[in-house]
Coordinates of C-alpha atoms in Angstrom, one line a residue:
Q300 CA 35.9 5.2 -138.9
V301 CA 39.1 7.3 -138.7
T302 CA 42.3 5.3 -138.9
L303 CA 45.7 6.6 -137.8
V304 CA 48.8 4.7 -138.8
E305 CA 52.2 5.7 -137.4
S306 CA 55.6 4.7 -138.9
G307 CA 59.2 5.7 -138.8
G308 CA 60.2 4.4 -135.3
G309 CA 63.5 2.6 -134.6
S310 CA 66.8 2.9 -132.8
V311 CA 68.8 6.2 -132.9
Q312 CA 72.0 7.3 -131.2
A313 CA 71.9 10.3 -128.9
G314 CA 72.2 13.5 -130.8
G315 CA 70.7 12.0 -133.9
S316 CA 67.5 12.7 -135.7
R317 CA 64.4 10.7 -136.6
R318 CA 61.2 11.5 -138.5
L319 CA 57.9 9.9 -137.6
S320 CA 54.9 9.8 -139.9
C321 CA 51.1 9.6 -139.2
A322 CA 48.8 8.7 -142.1
A323 CA 45.1 9.5 -141.4
S324 CA 42.2 8.0 -143.4
R325 CA 40.8 11.5 -143.8
Y326 CA 41.6 15.1 -142.9
I327 CA 41.1 16.2 -139.3
D328 CA 42.2 19.7 -138.4
C329 CA 43.6 19.1 -134.9
M330 CA 46.3 16.4 -134.8
G331 CA 49.2 15.7 -132.4
W332 CA 51.7 13.4 -130.9
F333 CA 51.9 11.8 -127.5
R334 CA 54.4 9.4 -126.0
Q335 CA 54.8 6.9 -123.2
A336 CA 58.2 6.1 -121.7
P337 CA 58.9 2.9 -119.8
G338 CA 57.5 3.1 -116.3
K339 CA 55.8 6.5 -117.0
E340 CA 52.4 7.8 -117.9
R341 CA 51.4 9.0 -121.3
E342 CA 52.4 12.7 -122.0
G343 CA 51.7 15.2 -124.7
V344 CA 54.5 16.0 -127.1
A345 CA 53.1 18.4 -129.7
S346 CA 49.9 19.3 -131.5
L347 CA 48.9 21.3 -134.6
S348 CA 45.6 23.1 -135.5
T349 CA 45.8 24.3 -139.1
G350 CA 42.4 26.0 -138.9
G351 CA 43.3 27.7 -135.6
G352 CA 46.8 28.5 -136.8
S353 CA 48.4 27.2 -133.6
T354 CA 51.2 24.8 -132.8
Y355 CA 52.1 23.7 -129.3
Y356 CA 55.1 21.9 -127.9
A357 CA 55.9 20.3 -124.6
T358 CA 58.7 22.0 -122.7
A359 CA 60.8 18.9 -122.8
V360 CA 60.9 18.9 -126.7
K361 CA 60.6 22.6 -127.5
G362 CA 63.4 23.7 -129.8
R363 CA 64.2 20.1 -130.8
F364 CA 61.0 18.7 -132.3
T365 CA 58.7 20.1 -135.0
I366 CA 55.3 18.9 -136.2
P367 CA 54.8 19.8 -139.9
R368 CA 51.8 18.6 -141.9
G369 CA 52.5 17.1 -145.3
N370 CA 51.5 18.4 -148.7
D371 CA 48.8 15.8 -148.4
K372 CA 47.1 17.2 -145.3
N373 CA 46.1 13.8 -144.2
T374 CA 49.7 13.2 -143.2
L375 CA 51.3 14.5 -140.0
Y376 CA 55.1 14.3 -139.2
L377 CA 57.1 14.5 -136.1
Q378 CA 60.6 15.7 -136.9
M379 CA 62.8 14.8 -133.9
N380 CA 66.3 16.4 -133.7
D381 CA 69.0 16.3 -131.1
L382 CA 67.5 13.2 -129.6
K383 CA 68.2 12.3 -125.9
P384 CA 68.0 9.0 -124.1
E385 CA 65.0 10.4 -122.2
D386 CA 63.1 10.6 -125.5
T387 CA 62.9 6.8 -125.6
A388 CA 59.2 6.0 -125.7
I389 CA 56.3 4.6 -127.7
Y390 CA 55.0 7.5 -129.8
Y391 CA 51.3 7.8 -130.6
C392 CA 49.6 9.9 -133.2
A393 CA 46.2 11.4 -132.2
A394 CA 43.4 13.4 -133.9
E395 CA 40.5 15.5 -132.6
P396 CA 37.7 16.8 -134.9
G397 CA 36.8 19.5 -132.3
F398 CA 39.1 21.9 -130.4
C399 CA 42.7 20.8 -129.5
N400 CA 42.7 20.0 -125.8
W401 CA 45.4 17.7 -124.4
P402 CA 44.8 14.8 -123.7
N403 CA 41.2 14.7 -124.9
F404 CA 41.8 13.4 -128.4
R405 CA 39.1 11.2 -130.0
Y406 CA 41.2 9.1 -132.4
W407 CA 44.5 7.3 -131.6
G408 CA 47.0 5.3 -133.6
Q409 CA 48.7 2.0 -132.5
G410 CA 52.0 3.6 -131.7
T411 CA 55.6 3.3 -133.0
R412 CA 58.6 2.7 -130.7
V413 CA 61.6 5.0 -130.6
T414 CA 64.8 4.0 -128.7
V415 CA 67.6 6.5 -128.2
S416 CA 71.0 5.0 -127.1
S417 CA 73.6 7.0 -125.2

């Protein structure tokens, strides 16, 4: 089994920053973040493939969010800056042992809620 555990969610004012963490039970090369806002379908946010040397960001978060991997490569972060009310969502960590291909990730975390107030 591969377990993904998210943490770091909470309430943030617009323009502020928040850092989410995802702890994996073992190293998987391709990892990413998805989110689901109230009344909307799940959407991809960002993904990272260390072996492939590639990082991808959704247009809505490009230039505001980054997705660094920790010194312990089993940990993935989502650094969220200049947060907007439309970023309010449940954020999910995901991992795929094969090729990165949104949204076809094999393993998923339980989610952590982020609320951005105007």
